[in-house]
mmCIF file of C-alpha atoms in Angstrom:
data_model
loop_
_atom_site.group_PDB
_atom_site.id
_atom_site.type_symbol
_atom_site.label_atom_id
_atom_site.label_comp_id
_atom_site.label_asym_id
_atom_site.label_seq_id
_atom_site.Cartn_x
_atom_site.Cartn_y
_atom_site.Cartn_z
ATOM 1 C CA MET A 66 32.154 -1.651 -34.572
ATOM 2 C CA ALA A 67 29.986 -3.139 -31.898
ATOM 3 C CA THR A 68 27.456 -0.470 -32.594
ATOM 4 C CA ASP A 69 27.498 -1.186 -36.331
ATOM 5 C CA GLY A 70 27.153 -4.905 -35.635
ATOM 6 C CA GLY A 71 24.196 -4.227 -33.379
ATOM 7 C CA ARG A 72 22.533 -2.151 -36.076
ATOM 8 C CA GLN A 73 23.052 -4.934 -38.636
ATOM 9 C CA GLN A 74 21.638 -7.469 -36.211
ATOM 10 C CA ARG A 75 18.628 -5.271 -35.523
ATOM 11 C CA ARG A 76 18.093 -4.673 -39.233
ATOM 12 C CA GLY A 77 18.344 -8.432 -39.765
ATOM 13 C CA GLY A 78 15.870 -9.006 -36.954
ATOM 14 C CA PHE A 79 13.398 -6.496 -38.383
ATOM 15 C CA LYS A 80 13.760 -8.002 -41.872
ATOM 16 C CA SER A 81 13.278 -11.554 -40.634
ATOM 17 C CA LYS A 82 9.832 -10.819 -39.178
ATOM 18 C CA PRO A 83 8.002 -10.196 -42.490
ATOM 19 C CA ARG A 84 9.782 -13.215 -43.936
ATOM 20 C CA LYS A 85 8.474 -15.337 -41.091
ATOM 21 C CA TRP A 86 4.978 -13.994 -41.633
ATOM 22 C CA MET A 87 5.296 -14.654 -45.381
ATOM 23 C CA ALA A 88 6.439 -18.224 -44.692
ATOM 24 C CA PHE A 89 3.520 -18.731 -42.331
ATOM 25 C CA PHE A 90 0.890 -17.469 -44.792
ATOM 26 C CA VAL A 91 2.413 -19.353 -47.731
ATOM 27 C CA GLY A 92 2.455 -22.526 -45.635
ATOM 28 C CA GLN A 93 -1.205 -22.069 -44.811
ATOM 29 C CA LEU A 94 -1.993 -21.440 -48.476
ATOM 30 C CA LEU A 95 -0.145 -24.558 -49.588
ATOM 31 C CA LEU A 96 -1.913 -26.574 -46.926
ATOM 32 C CA LEU A 97 -5.270 -25.274 -48.108
ATOM 33 C CA LEU A 98 -4.549 -25.881 -51.792
ATOM 34 C CA SER A 99 -3.116 -29.334 -51.152
ATOM 35 C CA GLY A 100 -6.275 -30.207 -49.257
ATOM 36 C CA VAL A 101 -8.438 -29.028 -52.172
ATOM 37 C CA ALA A 102 -6.289 -30.907 -54.666
ATOM 38 C CA SER A 103 -6.447 -34.074 -52.556
ATOM 39 C CA ALA A 104 -10.207 -33.729 -52.288
ATOM 40 C CA ASP A 105 -10.421 -33.300 -56.070
ATOM 41 C CA LEU A 106 -8.307 -36.401 -56.589
ATOM 42 C CA ARG A 107 -10.425 -38.337 -54.141
ATOM 43 C CA ARG A 108 -13.576 -37.155 -55.884
ATOM 44 C CA GLY A 109 -12.080 -38.076 -59.246
ATOM 45 C CA GLY A 110 -11.150 -41.510 -57.946
ATOM 46 C CA ASP A 111 -14.587 -41.988 -56.432
ATOM 47 C CA MET A 112 -16.221 -40.928 -59.690
ATOM 48 C CA GLY A 113 -14.041 -43.359 -61.602
ATOM 49 C CA ARG A 114 -14.900 -46.131 -59.189
ATOM 50 C CA ARG A 115 -18.593 -45.250 -59.317
ATOM 51 C CA ALA A 116 -18.528 -45.181 -63.108
ATOM 52 C CA SER A 117 -16.869 -48.580 -63.180
ATOM 53 C CA GLY A 118 -19.212 -49.888 -60.500
ATOM 54 C CA ASP A 119 -22.234 -48.572 -62.385
ATOM 55 C CA ALA A 120 -21.150 -50.450 -65.493
ATOM 56 C CA VAL A 121 -20.913 -53.688 -63.526
ATOM 57 C CA GLU A 122 -24.225 -52.996 -61.827
ATOM 58 C CA ASP A 123 -25.872 -52.279 -65.185
ATOM 59 C CA LEU A 124 -24.659 -55.584 -66.583
ATOM 60 C CA ARG A 125 -26.059 -57.377 -63.568
ATOM 61 C CA ASP A 126 -29.322 -55.474 -63.540
ATOM 62 C CA THR A 127 -31.340 -58.282 -65.055
ATOM 63 C CA VAL A 128 -35.070 -58.708 -64.665
ATOM 64 C CA GLU A 129 -36.081 -62.362 -64.654
ATOM 65 C CA CYS A 130 -39.425 -62.708 -66.376
ATOM 66 C CA LYS A 131 -40.984 -66.106 -65.698
ATOM 67 C CA VAL A 132 -43.913 -66.917 -67.942
ATOM 68 C CA ALA A 133 -47.200 -67.902 -66.357
ATOM 69 C CA PRO A 134 -50.696 -68.804 -67.587
ATOM 70 C CA ASP A 135 -52.100 -65.649 -65.983
ATOM 71 C CA PRO A 136 -50.171 -62.604 -67.274
ATOM 72 C CA GLU A 137 -51.597 -60.332 -64.601
ATOM 73 C CA THR A 138 -50.248 -62.592 -61.833
ATOM 74 C CA ALA A 139 -46.821 -62.601 -63.444
ATOM 75 C CA ALA A 140 -46.823 -58.844 -63.892
ATOM 76 C CA THR A 141 -47.581 -58.016 -60.284
ATOM 77 C CA SER A 142 -44.657 -60.134 -59.079
ATOM 78 C CA LEU A 143 -42.066 -57.992 -60.933
ATOM 79 C CA ALA A 144 -40.891 -54.592 -59.767
ATOM 80 C CA PRO A 145 -41.047 -51.872 -62.434
ATOM 81 C CA VAL A 146 -37.772 -50.888 -64.099
ATOM 82 C CA ILE A 147 -36.797 -47.209 -63.896
ATOM 83 C CA LEU A 148 -34.155 -45.901 -66.271
ATOM 84 C CA SER A 149 -32.554 -42.484 -65.790
ATOM 85 C CA SER A 150 -29.292 -40.591 -66.171
ATOM 86 C CA THR A 151 -27.833 -42.673 -63.333
ATOM 87 C CA LYS A 152 -29.125 -45.985 -64.670
ATOM 88 C CA LEU A 153 -29.199 -46.365 -68.438
ATOM 89 C CA THR A 154 -29.187 -50.149 -68.906
ATOM 90 C CA THR A 155 -31.527 -53.030 -68.190
ATOM 91 C CA THR A 156 -31.668 -56.647 -69.306
ATOM 92 C CA LEU A 157 -34.817 -58.714 -69.777
ATOM 93 C CA HIS A 158 -34.268 -62.410 -69.112
ATOM 94 C CA CYS A 159 -37.075 -64.621 -70.406
ATOM 95 C CA VAL A 160 -36.708 -67.581 -68.069
ATOM 96 C CA ALA A 161 -37.930 -70.468 -70.205
ATOM 97 C CA LYS A 162 -36.195 -72.349 -72.957
ATOM 98 C CA GLY A 163 -37.568 -71.321 -76.320
ATOM 99 C CA SER A 164 -39.281 -68.186 -74.964
ATOM 100 C CA THR A 165 -39.123 -64.947 -76.886
ATOM 101 C CA MET A 166 -39.328 -61.261 -76.128
ATOM 102 C CA ILE A 167 -42.506 -59.283 -76.875
ATOM 103 C CA PRO A 168 -42.601 -57.310 -79.075
ATOM 104 C CA THR A 169 -40.287 -59.302 -81.329
ATOM 105 C CA ALA A 170 -39.008 -56.247 -83.224
ATOM 106 C CA PRO A 171 -35.915 -55.037 -81.294
ATOM 107 C CA GLU A 172 -36.668 -51.374 -81.944
ATOM 108 C CA LYS A 173 -40.210 -51.539 -80.534
ATOM 109 C CA VAL A 174 -41.902 -51.652 -77.122
ATOM 110 C CA CYS A 175 -45.490 -52.165 -75.978
ATOM 111 C CA VAL A 176 -47.735 -49.157 -75.405
ATOM 112 C CA THR A 177 -48.807 -48.496 -71.821
ATOM 113 C CA LYS A 178 -52.570 -48.019 -71.591
ATOM 114 C CA GLN A 179 -55.487 -49.406 -69.623
ATOM 115 C CA ASN A 180 -56.051 -53.134 -69.973
ATOM 116 C CA ALA A 181 -53.023 -53.541 -72.252
ATOM 117 C CA THR A 182 -51.594 -57.062 -72.299
ATOM 118 C CA VAL A 183 -48.515 -58.832 -73.619
ATOM 119 C CA LYS A 184 -50.779 -61.017 -75.737
ATOM 120 C CA GLU A 185 -52.258 -57.959 -77.477
ATOM 121 C CA CYS A 186 -48.782 -56.572 -78.078
ATOM 122 C CA ALA A 187 -47.613 -59.894 -79.491
ATOM 123 C CA THR A 188 -50.387 -59.920 -82.088
ATOM 124 C CA THR A 189 -49.652 -56.401 -83.369
ATOM 125 C CA SER A 190 -49.180 -56.373 -87.123
ATOM 126 C CA ASP A 191 -46.894 -54.061 -89.064
ATOM 127 C CA ASP A 192 -49.892 -51.925 -90.006
ATOM 128 C CA ASP A 193 -51.241 -51.672 -86.467
ATOM 129 C CA ASN A 194 -49.571 -49.186 -84.117
ATOM 130 C CA LYS A 195 -52.130 -49.365 -81.336
ATOM 131 C CA HIS A 196 -50.272 -51.856 -79.160
ATOM 132 C CA ALA A 197 -46.580 -51.391 -80.050
ATOM 133 C CA VAL A 198 -44.491 -48.298 -80.799
ATOM 134 C CA ALA A 199 -40.931 -47.642 -81.940
ATOM 135 C CA LEU A 200 -38.558 -46.524 -79.196
ATOM 136 C CA LYS A 201 -37.542 -43.494 -81.241
ATOM 137 C CA GLU A 202 -41.164 -42.279 -81.148
ATOM 138 C CA LEU A 203 -40.941 -42.176 -77.365
ATOM 139 C CA LEU A 204 -37.330 -41.083 -76.882
ATOM 140 C CA GLY A 205 -36.874 -38.842 -79.905
ATOM 141 C CA GLU A 206 -36.265 -39.164 -83.621
ATOM 142 C CA THR A 207 -32.501 -39.104 -83.208
ATOM 143 C CA SER A 208 -32.483 -42.084 -80.836
ATOM 144 C CA GLU A 209 -31.088 -45.368 -82.136
ATOM 145 C CA ALA A 210 -31.965 -47.326 -78.989
ATOM 146 C CA ARG A 211 -32.933 -50.942 -79.511
ATOM 147 C CA TRP A 212 -32.936 -54.251 -77.661
ATOM 148 C CA ILE A 213 -29.860 -56.400 -78.311
ATOM 149 C CA GLU A 214 -29.814 -60.129 -77.700
ATOM 150 C CA ALA A 215 -27.633 -60.918 -74.708
ATOM 151 C CA GLN A 216 -26.182 -64.074 -73.205
ATOM 152 C CA PRO A 217 -28.130 -65.183 -70.132
ATOM 153 C CA VAL A 218 -26.344 -66.947 -67.288
ATOM 154 C CA PRO A 219 -26.538 -69.893 -67.548
ATOM 155 C CA PRO A 220 -27.487 -69.935 -71.260
ATOM 156 C CA GLU A 221 -29.753 -72.958 -70.998
ATOM 157 C CA THR A 222 -32.179 -71.036 -68.800
ATOM 158 C CA GLY A 223 -33.791 -69.081 -71.628
ATOM 159 C CA ASN A 224 -33.103 -65.958 -73.665
ATOM 160 C CA ALA A 225 -32.134 -62.403 -72.730
ATOM 161 C CA TRP A 226 -32.200 -58.964 -74.344
ATOM 162 C CA THR A 227 -30.449 -55.781 -73.193
ATOM 163 C CA LEU A 228 -31.551 -52.171 -73.666
ATOM 164 C CA LYS A 229 -28.681 -49.712 -73.240
ATOM 165 C CA LEU A 230 -29.554 -46.023 -73.502
ATOM 166 C CA LYS A 231 -27.252 -43.040 -73.882
ATOM 167 C CA GLU A 232 -27.813 -39.796 -72.016
ATOM 168 C CA SER A 233 -28.811 -38.236 -75.327
ATOM 169 C CA ASP A 234 -31.629 -40.833 -75.512
ATOM 170 C CA LEU A 235 -33.298 -39.510 -72.374
ATOM 171 C CA PRO A 236 -36.624 -37.904 -73.302
ATOM 172 C CA PHE A 237 -37.911 -34.459 -72.387
ATOM 173 C CA ALA A 238 -40.852 -35.941 -70.467
ATOM 174 C CA ASP A 239 -41.119 -39.170 -68.476
ATOM 175 C CA LYS A 240 -42.086 -42.019 -70.800
ATOM 176 C CA SER A 241 -43.586 -45.390 -69.921
ATOM 177 C CA PHE A 242 -43.858 -48.657 -71.814
ATOM 178 C CA PHE A 243 -43.721 -52.380 -71.150
ATOM 179 C CA VAL A 244 -42.136 -55.468 -72.634
ATOM 180 C CA GLY A 245 -42.722 -59.127 -71.945
ATOM 181 C CA CYS A 246 -41.900 -62.744 -72.623
ATOM 182 C CA GLN A 247 -43.942 -65.431 -74.327
ATOM 183 C CA ASN A 248 -43.433 -69.169 -74.476
ATOM 184 C CA SER A 249 -43.310 -70.568 -77.980
ATOM 185 C CA GLY A 250 -46.380 -72.600 -78.798
ATOM 186 C CA SER A 251 -48.225 -71.621 -75.621
ATOM 187 C CA ASN A 252 -50.418 -68.881 -74.234
ATOM 188 C CA GLN A 253 -48.145 -68.096 -71.304
ATOM 189 C CA HIS A 254 -46.737 -64.599 -70.815
ATOM 190 C CA CYS A 255 -44.991 -62.330 -68.333
ATOM 191 C CA ARG A 256 -44.718 -58.560 -68.310
ATOM 192 C CA VAL A 257 -42.189 -55.922 -67.173
ATOM 193 C CA ASP A 258 -43.159 -52.230 -66.914
ATOM 194 C CA VAL A 259 -40.455 -49.673 -67.738
ATOM 195 C CA THR A 260 -40.289 -45.929 -67.064
ATOM 196 C CA VAL A 261 -37.622 -43.735 -68.650
ATOM 197 C CA LYS A 262 -37.089 -40.620 -66.540
ATOM 198 C CA ALA A 263 -36.725 -37.370 -68.450
ATOM 199 C CA ARG A 264 -33.471 -35.457 -68.620
ATOM 200 C CA PRO A 265 -33.069 -32.337 -66.419
ATOM 201 C CA SER A 266 -33.723 -28.833 -67.703
ATOM 202 C CA VAL A 267 -30.443 -27.047 -68.392
ATOM 203 C CA VAL A 268 -29.041 -23.652 -69.371
ATOM 204 C CA VAL A 269 -25.820 -23.447 -71.366
ATOM 205 C CA ASP A 270 -24.433 -20.155 -72.674
ATOM 206 C CA ASN A 271 -27.811 -18.430 -72.197
ATOM 207 C CA VAL A 272 -29.642 -21.172 -74.097
ATOM 208 C CA VAL A 273 -32.349 -22.782 -71.944
ATOM 209 C CA THR A 274 -33.450 -26.303 -72.887
ATOM 210 C CA CYS A 275 -36.530 -27.338 -70.918
ATOM 211 C CA ALA A 276 -37.667 -30.814 -69.918
ATOM 212 C CA TYR A 277 -40.819 -31.811 -68.048
ATOM 213 C CA GLY A 278 -40.176 -34.989 -66.107
ATOM 214 C CA SER A 279 -41.164 -35.344 -62.481
ATOM 215 C CA GLU A 280 -37.514 -34.732 -61.507
ATOM 216 C CA SER A 281 -36.468 -32.397 -64.345
ATOM 217 C CA ASN A 282 -37.036 -29.091 -62.557
ATOM 218 C CA SER A 283 -35.829 -29.296 -58.975
ATOM 219 C CA GLU A 284 -34.887 -25.613 -59.026
ATOM 220 C CA THR A 285 -35.404 -22.440 -61.030
ATOM 221 C CA LEU A 286 -32.851 -21.918 -63.799
ATOM 222 C CA LYS A 287 -30.965 -18.616 -63.809
ATOM 223 C CA VAL A 288 -29.814 -16.575 -66.797
ATOM 224 C CA GLU A 289 -27.994 -13.246 -66.945
ATOM 225 C CA ILE A 290 -28.182 -10.986 -70.002
ATOM 226 C CA THR A 291 -25.367 -8.449 -70.384
ATOM 227 C CA GLU A 292 -24.210 -6.067 -73.066
ATOM 228 C CA GLU A 293 -21.535 -8.625 -73.995
ATOM 229 C CA LYS A 294 -23.964 -11.576 -73.924
ATOM 230 C CA SER A 295 -27.187 -9.911 -74.977
ATOM 231 C CA THR A 296 -29.373 -12.881 -76.004
ATOM 232 C CA LEU A 297 -31.600 -15.427 -74.303
ATOM 233 C CA THR A 298 -32.915 -18.497 -76.126
ATOM 234 C CA ILE A 299 -35.616 -20.673 -74.614
ATOM 235 C CA GLU A 300 -36.371 -24.069 -76.134
ATOM 236 C CA CYS A 301 -39.605 -25.739 -75.028
ATOM 237 C CA GLY A 302 -39.459 -28.572 -77.569
ATOM 238 C CA ASN A 303 -42.357 -30.728 -78.710
ATOM 239 C CA ASP A 304 -43.556 -31.472 -75.163
ATOM 240 C CA GLY A 305 -44.182 -27.921 -73.959
ATOM 241 C CA SER A 306 -44.944 -24.306 -74.770
ATOM 242 C CA ILE A 307 -43.612 -20.930 -73.639
ATOM 243 C CA VAL A 308 -45.176 -19.231 -70.606
ATOM 244 C CA PRO A 309 -46.565 -16.635 -70.822
ATOM 245 C CA THR A 310 -48.145 -17.303 -74.181
ATOM 246 C CA SER A 311 -47.857 -13.563 -74.991
ATOM 247 C CA TYR A 312 -44.165 -13.639 -74.066
ATOM 248 C CA GLY A 313 -43.367 -10.991 -76.670
ATOM 249 C CA THR A 314 -45.459 -8.444 -74.790
ATOM 250 C CA VAL A 315 -45.615 -9.363 -71.112
ATOM 251 C CA TYR A 316 -43.533 -11.246 -68.547
ATOM 252 C CA CYS A 317 -44.154 -13.093 -65.286
ATOM 253 C CA GLY A 318 -43.409 -11.433 -61.975
ATOM 254 C CA SER A 319 -42.911 -14.588 -59.868
ATOM 255 C CA ASP A 320 -41.695 -18.158 -60.274
ATOM 256 C CA ASP A 321 -45.191 -19.631 -60.132
ATOM 257 C CA LEU A 322 -45.618 -18.295 -63.702
ATOM 258 C CA THR A 323 -49.217 -17.332 -63.007
ATOM 259 C CA SER A 324 -48.986 -13.559 -62.577
ATOM 260 C CA CYS A 325 -47.839 -12.645 -66.075
ATOM 261 C CA GLU A 326 -49.283 -9.253 -66.940
ATOM 262 C CA LYS A 327 -46.322 -6.929 -66.520
ATOM 263 C CA SER A 328 -45.022 -5.085 -69.582
ATOM 264 C CA TYR A 329 -41.386 -5.254 -70.666
ATOM 265 C CA SER A 330 -41.608 -1.525 -71.308
ATOM 266 C CA ASP A 331 -41.626 -1.009 -67.532
ATOM 267 C CA ILE A 332 -38.147 -2.496 -67.119
ATOM 268 C CA LEU A 333 -36.440 -2.189 -70.535
ATOM 269 C CA PRO A 334 -36.001 1.234 -72.174
ATOM 270 C CA ASN A 335 -37.675 1.556 -75.587
ATOM 271 C CA TYR A 336 -38.682 -2.110 -75.572
ATOM 272 C CA ALA A 337 -39.998 -3.489 -78.879
ATOM 273 C CA LYS A 338 -41.721 -6.821 -79.494
ATOM 274 C CA THR A 339 -39.384 -7.353 -82.441
ATOM 275 C CA TRP A 340 -36.591 -8.117 -79.972
ATOM 276 C CA TRP A 341 -38.119 -11.606 -79.787
ATOM 277 C CA LYS A 342 -37.638 -13.966 -82.733
ATOM 278 C CA GLU A 343 -39.514 -17.253 -83.106
ATOM 279 C CA GLU A 344 -37.730 -20.244 -84.578
ATOM 280 C CA GLY A 345 -39.266 -23.308 -86.193
ATOM 281 C CA VAL A 346 -42.808 -24.003 -87.332
ATOM 282 C CA GLN A 347 -44.079 -24.564 -83.801
ATOM 283 C CA ARG A 348 -43.805 -21.902 -81.070
ATOM 284 C CA ASP A 349 -41.351 -24.038 -79.135
ATOM 285 C CA VAL A 350 -38.148 -21.960 -79.556
ATOM 286 C CA ALA A 351 -37.734 -18.199 -79.143
ATOM 287 C CA THR A 352 -34.776 -15.853 -78.809
ATOM 288 C CA LEU A 353 -34.667 -12.467 -77.093
ATOM 289 C CA THR A 354 -31.950 -10.016 -78.179
ATOM 290 C CA ILE A 355 -31.564 -6.732 -76.289
ATOM 291 C CA PRO A 356 -29.839 -3.962 -78.257
ATOM 292 C CA LYS A 357 -26.739 -2.625 -76.469
ATOM 293 C CA GLN A 358 -28.169 0.871 -76.211
ATOM 294 C CA ASN A 359 -31.339 -0.359 -74.501
ATOM 295 C CA PHE A 360 -29.950 -1.864 -71.315
ATOM 296 C CA PRO A 361 -31.469 -0.465 -68.100
ATOM 297 C CA ALA A 362 -29.693 1.830 -65.656
ATOM 298 C CA GLU A 363 -29.988 -0.826 -62.938
ATOM 299 C CA ASP A 364 -30.449 -4.620 -62.864
ATOM 300 C CA LYS A 365 -33.935 -5.817 -63.787
ATOM 301 C CA GLN A 366 -35.474 -9.275 -63.442
ATOM 302 C CA PHE A 367 -38.347 -11.221 -64.942
ATOM 303 C CA TYR A 368 -39.561 -14.801 -65.118
ATOM 304 C CA ILE A 369 -40.318 -16.910 -68.162
ATOM 305 C CA GLY A 370 -40.625 -20.650 -68.650
ATOM 306 C CA CYS A 371 -42.044 -23.630 -70.446
ATOM 307 C CA SER A 372 -45.184 -25.469 -69.427
ATOM 308 C CA PRO A 373 -45.749 -29.149 -70.296
ATOM 309 C CA MET A 374 -48.500 -30.041 -72.678
ATOM 310 C CA SER A 375 -52.011 -30.891 -71.512
ATOM 311 C CA VAL A 376 -53.295 -34.406 -70.892
ATOM 312 C CA GLU A 377 -53.857 -34.697 -74.621
ATOM 313 C CA GLY A 378 -50.196 -33.985 -75.256
ATOM 314 C CA ALA A 379 -49.133 -36.278 -72.437
ATOM 315 C CA SER A 380 -51.165 -39.047 -74.058
ATOM 316 C CA LYS A 381 -48.959 -38.759 -77.107
ATOM 317 C CA ALA A 382 -45.885 -38.724 -74.894
ATOM 318 C CA SER A 383 -46.978 -41.965 -73.250
ATOM 319 C CA GLY A 384 -47.245 -43.681 -76.616
ATOM 320 C CA ILE A 385 -51.004 -44.090 -76.812
ATOM 321 C CA ALA A 386 -52.409 -43.843 -80.312
ATOM 322 C CA LYS A 387 -54.504 -40.812 -81.169
ATOM 323 C CA GLY A 388 -58.203 -41.590 -81.062
ATOM 324 C CA GLU A 389 -57.952 -44.356 -78.458
ATOM 325 C CA SER A 390 -60.825 -44.370 -76.014
ATOM 326 C CA GLU A 391 -58.640 -45.490 -73.123
ATOM 327 C CA ARG A 392 -57.266 -42.739 -70.928
ATOM 328 C CA PRO A 393 -53.563 -43.380 -70.249
ATOM 329 C CA ALA A 394 -51.759 -43.041 -66.964
ATOM 330 C CA VAL A 395 -50.138 -39.645 -67.468
ATOM 331 C CA PRO A 396 -46.501 -39.581 -66.266
ATOM 332 C CA GLY A 397 -45.511 -37.041 -63.610
ATOM 333 C CA VAL A 398 -44.747 -33.630 -65.089
ATOM 334 C CA SER A 399 -43.124 -30.414 -63.871
ATOM 335 C CA VAL A 400 -42.836 -26.849 -65.111
ATOM 336 C CA CYS A 401 -39.537 -25.395 -66.356
ATOM 337 C CA LYS A 402 -38.957 -21.974 -64.750
ATOM 338 C CA VAL A 403 -36.308 -19.396 -65.639
ATOM 339 C CA LEU A 404 -35.261 -16.291 -63.696
ATOM 340 C CA VAL A 405 -33.753 -13.792 -66.128
ATOM 341 C CA THR A 406 -31.582 -10.952 -64.835
ATOM 342 C CA VAL A 407 -30.896 -8.102 -67.254
ATOM 343 C CA LYS A 408 -27.708 -6.508 -65.980
ATOM 344 C CA ALA A 409 -27.391 -2.736 -65.841
ATOM 345 C CA ALA A 410 -25.601 -0.936 -68.662
ATOM 346 C CA GLY A 411 -21.848 -1.091 -68.168
ATOM 347 C CA SER A 412 -21.945 -4.006 -65.708
ATOM 348 C CA ILE A 413 -20.630 -7.522 -66.170
ATOM 349 C CA SER A 414 -22.120 -10.906 -65.366
ATOM 350 C CA SER A 415 -21.506 -12.265 -61.872
ATOM 351 C CA GLY A 416 -20.146 -15.354 -63.568
ATOM 352 C CA GLU A 417 -17.486 -13.245 -65.308
ATOM 353 C CA SER A 418 -16.283 -11.368 -62.207
ATOM 354 C CA GLY A 419 -14.212 -12.535 -59.279
ATOM 355 C CA LEU A 420 -10.735 -14.017 -58.856
ATOM 356 C CA HIS A 421 -10.154 -17.554 -60.095
ATOM 357 C CA ILE A 422 -7.110 -19.500 -58.885
ATOM 358 C CA VAL A 423 -6.260 -22.109 -61.500
ATOM 359 C CA GLY A 424 -3.667 -24.814 -61.298
ATOM 360 C CA GLY A 425 -3.540 -25.501 -57.547
ATOM 361 C CA ALA A 426 0.120 -25.947 -56.512
ATOM 362 C CA SER A 427 1.458 -24.271 -59.666
ATOM 363 C CA GLY A 428 -0.671 -21.210 -58.896
ATOM 364 C CA ALA A 429 0.741 -21.219 -55.366
ATOM 365 C CA ALA A 430 4.292 -21.324 -56.731
ATOM 366 C CA VAL A 431 3.626 -18.241 -58.793
ATOM 367 C CA LEU A 432 2.147 -16.492 -55.772
ATOM 368 C CA ILE A 433 5.189 -17.407 -53.653
ATOM 369 C CA GLY A 434 7.473 -15.930 -56.272
ATOM 370 C CA LEU A 435 5.511 -12.684 -56.283
ATOM 371 C CA LEU A 436 5.528 -12.462 -52.506
ATOM 372 C CA ALA A 437 9.220 -13.294 -52.242
ATOM 373 C CA GLY A 438 10.063 -10.618 -54.750
ATOM 374 C CA SER A 439 8.368 -7.993 -52.626
ATOM 375 C CA PHE A 440 10.656 -8.553 -49.640
#
């Protein structure tokens, strides 16, 4: 009996060791997942607080424009306003009772060009687009952005107007304009210069949408073409064009988009130019579709992109009327670059492979159950 009891105790001792190891590893896993979950909650809370804080900051982001006899003196005393995805709202406060915003039409702004003045913009007639332009002409035809009369604090100190953009209002190239204030019955003005930063270039589901602002292309976009997801669409829009121009025949070998003489036939079996389809009247959108039977035996890469328009195009983007003799200050521009990887036949995208643990603690509970069942 003693011997049998000893055996049972030894068997129990042997069996307890893997249980202890399982408990240890599960404890470490729970600790790790709880830390990730806590970090996510903290990030979520911080984002909520930042979003709320941004709203308050936006409401308080008021530019006080004090009219003066010399508009140039008034203009130099005000810092330019920069609107972007992190700052979409600004308020112009005309600090003088009876003063009004220039231009008076809430959907318009003054065109930035050499020697432009608030006085010129104020005298623009409905038939004259040389000094004022609609916001939708700068931001895009779908934009409904306009200045809305706001309540200054205190109200007896003048009048105020607020411009609140949406992220969808952000242009594809940096745009500049100015607004101002004018005293009623006087020749006194003040001016505020505004720059709207372009949206970033993005790739979603193998559709590349390019933008050309000074901060739009901080890194090269990456796209993978597989047998399951066999298309690439590149959208250059009205502010750019596809590089290389002969993209149906040749591709670029590096991200500077200057060495673009290599033939697709060298990397894609039985390549045909008809794999590319142009969309729209302008050559600003194109789609590449690789037939399933024509994928290479190993991964192949090439570069393509969108280049911003020339100075002539940038003039239009800045709002200057065609035919003007003045040369505008061209906003900063950048090139949209895309690295395309054509995956080998039979392979899957790196984004589709790998183990994903979803659900945090609930995923850990499932894992514990599986481990417990094995002992």
